[in-house]
């Protein structure tokens, strides 16, 4: 799933910078398909078990989904 890979990438970048996911305070995500929200949310919950960061989400405009 793309969410898991995205979070692995972010985790690696944070680790390389001497930080971690536990220090994330906010995140923005953009979905191409609103139907993907449930799966993204489920994966998100696996990564942030305690005190998850604030989130802001958006749907990609239909003309951008080619």
PDB file of N, CA and C in Angstrom:
ATOM      1  N   UNK A   1       0.842  -1.182   0.000  1.00  0.00           N
ATOM      2  CA  UNK A   1       0.000   0.000   0.000  1.00  0.00           C
ATOM      3  C   UNK A   1       0.886   1.244   0.000  1.00  0.00           C
ATOM      4  N   UNK A   2       0.430   2.265  -0.684  1.00  0.00           N
ATOM      5  CA  UNK A   2       1.206   3.496  -0.800  1.00  0.00           C
ATOM      6  C   UNK A   2       1.398   4.206   0.533  1.00  0.00           C
ATOM      7  N   UNK A   3       0.408   4.126   1.398  1.00  0.00           N
ATOM      8  CA  UNK A   3       0.529   4.797   2.701  1.00  0.00           C
ATOM      9  C   UNK A   3       1.682   4.214   3.500  1.00  0.00           C
ATOM     10  N   UNK A   4       1.779   2.891   3.523  1.00  0.00           N
ATOM     11  CA  UNK A   4       2.858   2.238   4.275  1.00  0.00           C
ATOM     12  C   UNK A   4       4.218   2.636   3.713  1.00  0.00           C
ATOM     13  N   UNK A   5       4.358   2.640   2.381  1.00  0.00           N
ATOM     14  CA  UNK A   5       5.639   3.009   1.776  1.00  0.00           C
ATOM     15  C   UNK A   5       5.969   4.472   2.048  1.00  0.00           C
ATOM     16  N   UNK A   6       4.976   5.320   1.963  1.00  0.00           N
ATOM     17  CA  UNK A   6       5.183   6.743   2.257  1.00  0.00           C
ATOM     18  C   UNK A   6       5.683   6.933   3.686  1.00  0.00           C
ATOM     19  N   UNK A   7       5.046   6.249   4.621  1.00  0.00           N
ATOM     20  CA  UNK A   7       5.454   6.386   6.024  1.00  0.00           C
ATOM     21  C   UNK A   7       6.834   5.779   6.274  1.00  0.00           C
ATOM     22  N   UNK A   8       7.177   4.695   5.570  1.00  0.00           N
ATOM     23  CA  UNK A   8       8.540   4.146   5.683  1.00  0.00           C
ATOM     24  C   UNK A   8       9.556   5.170   5.183  1.00  0.00           C
ATOM     25  N   UNK A   9       9.232   5.832   4.079  1.00  0.00           N
ATOM     26  CA  UNK A   9      10.135   6.850   3.533  1.00  0.00           C
ATOM     27  C   UNK A   9      10.313   8.016   4.504  1.00  0.00           C
ATOM     28  N   UNK A  10       9.208   8.493   5.049  1.00  0.00           N
ATOM     29  CA  UNK A  10       9.271   9.600   6.011  1.00  0.00           C
ATOM     30  C   UNK A  10      10.066   9.179   7.242  1.00  0.00           C
ATOM     31  N   UNK A  11       9.826   7.974   7.715  1.00  0.00           N
ATOM     32  CA  UNK A  11      10.548   7.462   8.880  1.00  0.00           C
ATOM     33  C   UNK A  11      12.058   7.435   8.611  1.00  0.00           C
ATOM     34  N   UNK A  12      12.456   6.985   7.422  1.00  0.00           N
ATOM     35  CA  UNK A  12      13.882   6.923   7.075  1.00  0.00           C
ATOM     36  C   UNK A  12      14.500   8.322   7.013  1.00  0.00           C
ATOM     37  N   UNK A  13      13.774   9.264   6.442  1.00  0.00           N
ATOM     38  CA  UNK A  13      14.272  10.641   6.357  1.00  0.00           C
ATOM     39  C   UNK A  13      14.416  11.242   7.752  1.00  0.00           C
ATOM     40  N   UNK A  14      13.414  11.034   8.583  1.00  0.00           N
ATOM     41  CA  UNK A  14      13.482  11.549   9.953  1.00  0.00           C
ATOM     42  C   UNK A  14      14.641  10.917  10.721  1.00  0.00           C
ATOM     43  N   UNK A  15      14.811   9.608  10.567  1.00  0.00           N
ATOM     44  CA  UNK A  15      15.905   8.907  11.254  1.00  0.00           C
ATOM     45  C   UNK A  15      17.262   9.466  10.808  1.00  0.00           C
ATOM     46  N   UNK A  16      17.414   9.685   9.500  1.00  0.00           N
ATOM     47  CA  UNK A  16      18.676  10.226   8.980  1.00  0.00           C
ATOM     48  C   UNK A  16      18.957  11.622   9.536  1.00  0.00           C
ATOM     49  N   UNK A  17      17.894  12.340   9.876  1.00  0.00           N
ATOM     50  CA  UNK A  17      18.043  13.691  10.427  1.00  0.00           C
ATOM     51  C   UNK A  17      18.106  13.693  11.953  1.00  0.00           C
ATOM     52  N   UNK A  18      18.108  12.493  12.556  1.00  0.00           N
ATOM     53  CA  UNK A  18      18.190  12.401  14.008  1.00  0.00           C
ATOM     54  C   UNK A  18      16.858  12.577  14.708  1.00  0.00           C
ATOM     55  N   UNK A  19      15.769  12.333  13.996  1.00  0.00           N
ATOM     56  CA  UNK A  19      14.443  12.499  14.584  1.00  0.00           C
ATOM     57  C   UNK A  19      13.654  11.200  14.431  1.00  0.00           C
ATOM     58  N   UNK A  20      12.346  11.266  14.675  1.00  0.00           N
ATOM     59  CA  UNK A  20      11.512  10.067  14.582  1.00  0.00           C
ATOM     60  C   UNK A  20      10.055  10.452  14.356  1.00  0.00           C
ATOM     61  N   UNK A  21       9.256   9.460  14.012  1.00  0.00           N
ATOM     62  CA  UNK A  21       7.826   9.686  13.824  1.00  0.00           C
ATOM     63  C   UNK A  21       7.153  10.161  15.103  1.00  0.00           C
ATOM     64  N   UNK A  22       7.693   9.791  16.239  1.00  0.00           N
ATOM     65  CA  UNK A  22       7.115  10.198  17.520  1.00  0.00           C
ATOM     66  C   UNK A  22       7.158  11.717  17.714  1.00  0.00           C
ATOM     67  N   UNK A  23       8.015  12.386  16.969  1.00  0.00           N
ATOM     68  CA  UNK A  23       8.148  13.839  17.102  1.00  0.00           C
ATOM     69  C   UNK A  23       7.344  14.619  16.059  1.00  0.00           C
ATOM     70  N   UNK A  24       6.658  13.920  15.187  1.00  0.00           N
ATOM     71  CA  UNK A  24       5.836  14.579  14.167  1.00  0.00           C
ATOM     72  C   UNK A  24       4.626  15.214  14.846  1.00  0.00           C
ATOM     73  N   UNK A  25       4.359  16.470  14.542  1.00  0.00           N
ATOM     74  CA  UNK A  25       3.222  17.160  15.163  1.00  0.00           C
ATOM     75  C   UNK A  25       2.069  17.395  14.192  1.00  0.00           C
ATOM     76  N   UNK A  26       2.342  17.380  12.883  1.00  0.00           N
ATOM     77  CA  UNK A  26       1.263  17.540  11.915  1.00  0.00           C
ATOM     78  C   UNK A  26       1.659  16.910  10.587  1.00  0.00           C
ATOM     79  N   UNK A  27       0.649  16.578   9.796  1.00  0.00           N
ATOM     80  CA  UNK A  27       0.880  15.963   8.493  1.00  0.00           C
ATOM     81  C   UNK A  27      -0.246  16.360   7.546  1.00  0.00           C
ATOM     82  N   UNK A  28       0.081  16.438   6.267  1.00  0.00           N
ATOM     83  CA  UNK A  28      -0.902  16.706   5.225  1.00  0.00           C
ATOM     84  C   UNK A  28      -0.873  15.547   4.246  1.00  0.00           C
ATOM     85  N   UNK A  29      -2.039  15.072   3.844  1.00  0.00           N
ATOM     86  CA  UNK A  29      -2.106  14.009   2.848  1.00  0.00           C
ATOM     87  C   UNK A  29      -3.083  14.398   1.750  1.00  0.00           C
ATOM     88  N   UNK A  30      -2.816  13.898   0.549  1.00  0.00           N
ATOM     89  CA  UNK A  30      -3.673  14.154  -0.602  1.00  0.00           C
ATOM     90  C   UNK A  30      -4.027  12.810  -1.216  1.00  0.00           C
ATOM     91  N   UNK A  31      -5.316  12.567  -1.388  1.00  0.00           N
ATOM     92  CA  UNK A  31      -5.794  11.314  -1.964  1.00  0.00           C
ATOM     93  C   UNK A  31      -6.321  11.556  -3.376  1.00  0.00           C
ATOM     94  N   UNK A  32      -5.996  10.646  -4.279  1.00  0.00           N
ATOM     95  CA  UNK A  32      -6.544  10.705  -5.631  1.00  0.00           C
ATOM     96  C   UNK A  32      -7.976  10.216  -5.668  1.00  0.00           C
ATOM     97  N   UNK A  33      -8.288   9.260  -4.828  1.00  0.00           N
ATOM     98  CA  UNK A  33      -9.622   8.671  -4.760  1.00  0.00           C
ATOM     99  C   UNK A  33     -10.131   8.734  -3.327  1.00  0.00           C
ATOM    100  N   UNK A  34     -11.265   9.376  -3.097  1.00  0.00           N
ATOM    101  CA  UNK A  34     -11.814   9.443  -1.741  1.00  0.00           C
ATOM    102  C   UNK A  34     -12.063   8.060  -1.133  1.00  0.00           C
ATOM    103  N   UNK A  35     -12.307   7.066  -1.961  1.00  0.00           N
ATOM    104  CA  UNK A  35     -12.530   5.711  -1.474  1.00  0.00           C
ATOM    105  C   UNK A  35     -11.304   5.091  -0.826  1.00  0.00           C
ATOM    106  N   UNK A  36     -10.144   5.692  -1.025  1.00  0.00           N
ATOM    107  CA  UNK A  36      -8.909   5.179  -0.431  1.00  0.00           C
ATOM    108  C   UNK A  36      -8.724   5.626   1.017  1.00  0.00           C
ATOM    109  N   UNK A  37      -9.603   6.499   1.494  1.00  0.00           N
ATOM    110  CA  UNK A  37      -9.434   7.060   2.837  1.00  0.00           C
ATOM    111  C   UNK A  37      -9.429   5.989   3.924  1.00  0.00           C
ATOM    112  N   UNK A  38     -10.346   5.041   3.851  1.00  0.00           N
ATOM    113  CA  UNK A  38     -10.439   4.021   4.911  1.00  0.00           C
ATOM    114  C   UNK A  38      -9.140   3.230   5.031  1.00  0.00           C
ATOM    115  N   UNK A  39      -8.574   2.810   3.911  1.00  0.00           N
ATOM    116  CA  UNK A  39      -7.321   2.061   3.934  1.00  0.00           C
ATOM    117  C   UNK A  39      -6.155   2.895   4.430  1.00  0.00           C
ATOM    118  N   UNK A  40      -6.113   4.156   4.001  1.00  0.00           N
ATOM    119  CA  UNK A  40      -5.058   5.056   4.464  1.00  0.00           C
ATOM    120  C   UNK A  40      -5.178   5.268   5.966  1.00  0.00           C
ATOM    121  N   UNK A  41      -6.389   5.474   6.433  1.00  0.00           N
ATOM    122  CA  UNK A  41      -6.621   5.716   7.850  1.00  0.00           C
ATOM    123  C   UNK A  41      -6.239   4.492   8.688  1.00  0.00           C
ATOM    124  N   UNK A  42      -6.538   3.309   8.177  1.00  0.00           N
ATOM    125  CA  UNK A  42      -6.184   2.065   8.880  1.00  0.00           C
ATOM    126  C   UNK A  42      -4.668   1.926   9.010  1.00  0.00           C
ATOM    127  N   UNK A  43      -3.957   2.187   7.929  1.00  0.00           N
ATOM    128  CA  UNK A  43      -2.489   2.097   7.961  1.00  0.00           C
ATOM    129  C   UNK A  43      -1.910   3.170   8.876  1.00  0.00           C
ATOM    130  N   UNK A  44      -2.466   4.362   8.814  1.00  0.00           N
ATOM    131  CA  UNK A  44      -2.019   5.465   9.670  1.00  0.00           C
ATOM    132  C   UNK A  44      -2.086   5.054  11.138  1.00  0.00           C
ATOM    133  N   UNK A  45      -3.186   4.415  11.511  1.00  0.00           N
ATOM    134  CA  UNK A  45      -3.385   3.993  12.904  1.00  0.00           C
ATOM    135  C   UNK A  45      -2.346   2.958  13.334  1.00  0.00           C
ATOM    136  N   UNK A  46      -1.834   2.161  12.407  1.00  0.00           N
ATOM    137  CA  UNK A  46      -0.781   1.181  12.740  1.00  0.00           C
ATOM    138  C   UNK A  46       0.537   1.874  13.079  1.00  0.00           C
ATOM    139  N   UNK A  47       0.781   3.004  12.464  1.00  0.00           N
ATOM    140  CA  UNK A  47       2.049   3.710  12.649  1.00  0.00           C
ATOM    141  C   UNK A  47       2.029   4.669  13.824  1.00  0.00           C
ATOM    142  N   UNK A  48       0.869   5.190  14.140  1.00  0.00           N
ATOM    143  CA  UNK A  48       0.749   6.171  15.214  1.00  0.00           C
ATOM    144  C   UNK A  48      -0.212   5.626  16.265  1.00  0.00           C
ATOM    145  N   UNK A  49       0.317   4.794  17.148  1.00  0.00           N
ATOM    146  CA  UNK A  49      -0.502   4.123  18.153  1.00  0.00           C
ATOM    147  C   UNK A  49      -0.899   5.048  19.296  1.00  0.00           C
ATOM    148  N   UNK A  50      -0.031   5.989  19.621  1.00  0.00           N
ATOM    149  CA  UNK A  50      -0.271   6.880  20.758  1.00  0.00           C
ATOM    150  C   UNK A  50      -0.024   8.319  20.325  1.00  0.00           C
ATOM    151  N   UNK A  51      -0.920   9.203  20.687  1.00  0.00           N
ATOM    152  CA  UNK A  51      -0.795  10.631  20.377  1.00  0.00           C
ATOM    153  C   UNK A  51      -0.447  10.893  18.905  1.00  0.00           C
ATOM    154  N   UNK A  52      -1.320  10.504  17.989  1.00  0.00           N
ATOM    155  CA  UNK A  52      -1.019  10.741  16.571  1.00  0.00           C
ATOM    156  C   UNK A  52      -0.961  12.236  16.259  1.00  0.00           C
ATOM    157  N   UNK A  53      -0.185  12.603  15.242  1.00  0.00           N
ATOM    158  CA  UNK A  53      -0.097  14.016  14.880  1.00  0.00           C
ATOM    159  C   UNK A  53      -1.413  14.511  14.270  1.00  0.00           C
ATOM    160  N   UNK A  54      -1.614  15.803  14.324  1.00  0.00           N
ATOM    161  CA  UNK A  54      -2.766  16.405  13.652  1.00  0.00           C
ATOM    162  C   UNK A  54      -2.637  16.144  12.153  1.00  0.00           C
ATOM    163  N   UNK A  55      -3.784  15.971  11.485  1.00  0.00           N
ATOM    164  CA  UNK A  55      -3.754  15.697  10.045  1.00  0.00           C
ATOM    165  C   UNK A  55      -4.672  16.650   9.300  1.00  0.00           C
ATOM    166  N   UNK A  56      -4.286  16.890   8.076  1.00  0.00           N
ATOM    167  CA  UNK A  56      -5.124  17.638   7.155  1.00  0.00           C
ATOM    168  C   UNK A  56      -5.117  16.874   5.850  1.00  0.00           C
ATOM    169  N   UNK A  57      -6.277  16.619   5.296  1.00  0.00           N
ATOM    170  CA  UNK A  57      -6.357  15.867   4.056  1.00  0.00           C
ATOM    171  C   UNK A  57      -7.063  16.638   2.964  1.00  0.00           C
ATOM    172  N   UNK A  58      -6.764  16.253   1.737  1.00  0.00           N
ATOM    173  CA  UNK A  58      -7.401  16.868   0.581  1.00  0.00           C
ATOM    174  C   UNK A  58      -7.592  15.811  -0.498  1.00  0.00           C
ATOM    175  N   UNK A  59      -8.528  16.072  -1.375  1.00  0.00           N
ATOM    176  CA  UNK A  59      -8.771  15.198  -2.518  1.00  0.00           C
ATOM    177  C   UNK A  59      -8.131  15.844  -3.738  1.00  0.00           C
ATOM    178  N   UNK A  60      -7.391  15.063  -4.502  1.00  0.00           N
ATOM    179  CA  UNK A  60      -6.765  15.549  -5.718  1.00  0.00           C
ATOM    180  C   UNK A  60      -7.856  15.908  -6.723  1.00  0.00           C
ATOM    181  N   UNK A  61      -7.779  17.066  -7.377  1.00  0.00           N
ATOM    182  CA  UNK A  61      -8.798  17.430  -8.369  1.00  0.00           C
ATOM    183  C   UNK A  61      -8.880  16.389  -9.482  1.00  0.00           C
ATOM    184  N   UNK A  62     -10.070  16.119  -9.960  1.00  0.00           N
ATOM    185  CA  UNK A  62     -10.290  15.061 -10.946  1.00  0.00           C
ATOM    186  C   UNK A  62      -9.439  15.253 -12.200  1.00  0.00           C
ATOM    187  N   UNK A  63      -9.240  16.475 -12.656  1.00  0.00           N
ATOM    188  CA  UNK A  63      -8.450  16.695 -13.865  1.00  0.00           C
ATOM    189  C   UNK A  63      -6.975  16.344 -13.667  1.00  0.00           C
ATOM    190  N   UNK A  64      -6.526  16.194 -12.439  1.00  0.00           N
ATOM    191  CA  UNK A  64      -5.129  15.855 -12.152  1.00  0.00           C
ATOM    192  C   UNK A  64      -4.892  14.357 -12.086  1.00  0.00           C
ATOM    193  N   UNK A  65      -5.942  13.550 -12.135  1.00  0.00           N
ATOM    194  CA  UNK A  65      -5.818  12.098 -11.947  1.00  0.00           C
ATOM    195  C   UNK A  65      -5.705  11.352 -13.266  1.00  0.00           C
ATOM    196  N   UNK A  66      -4.718  11.610 -14.046  1.00  0.00           N
ATOM    197  CA  UNK A  66      -4.557  10.904 -15.328  1.00  0.00           C
ATOM    198  C   UNK A  66      -3.507   9.865 -15.249  1.00  0.00           C
TER     199      UNK A  66
END
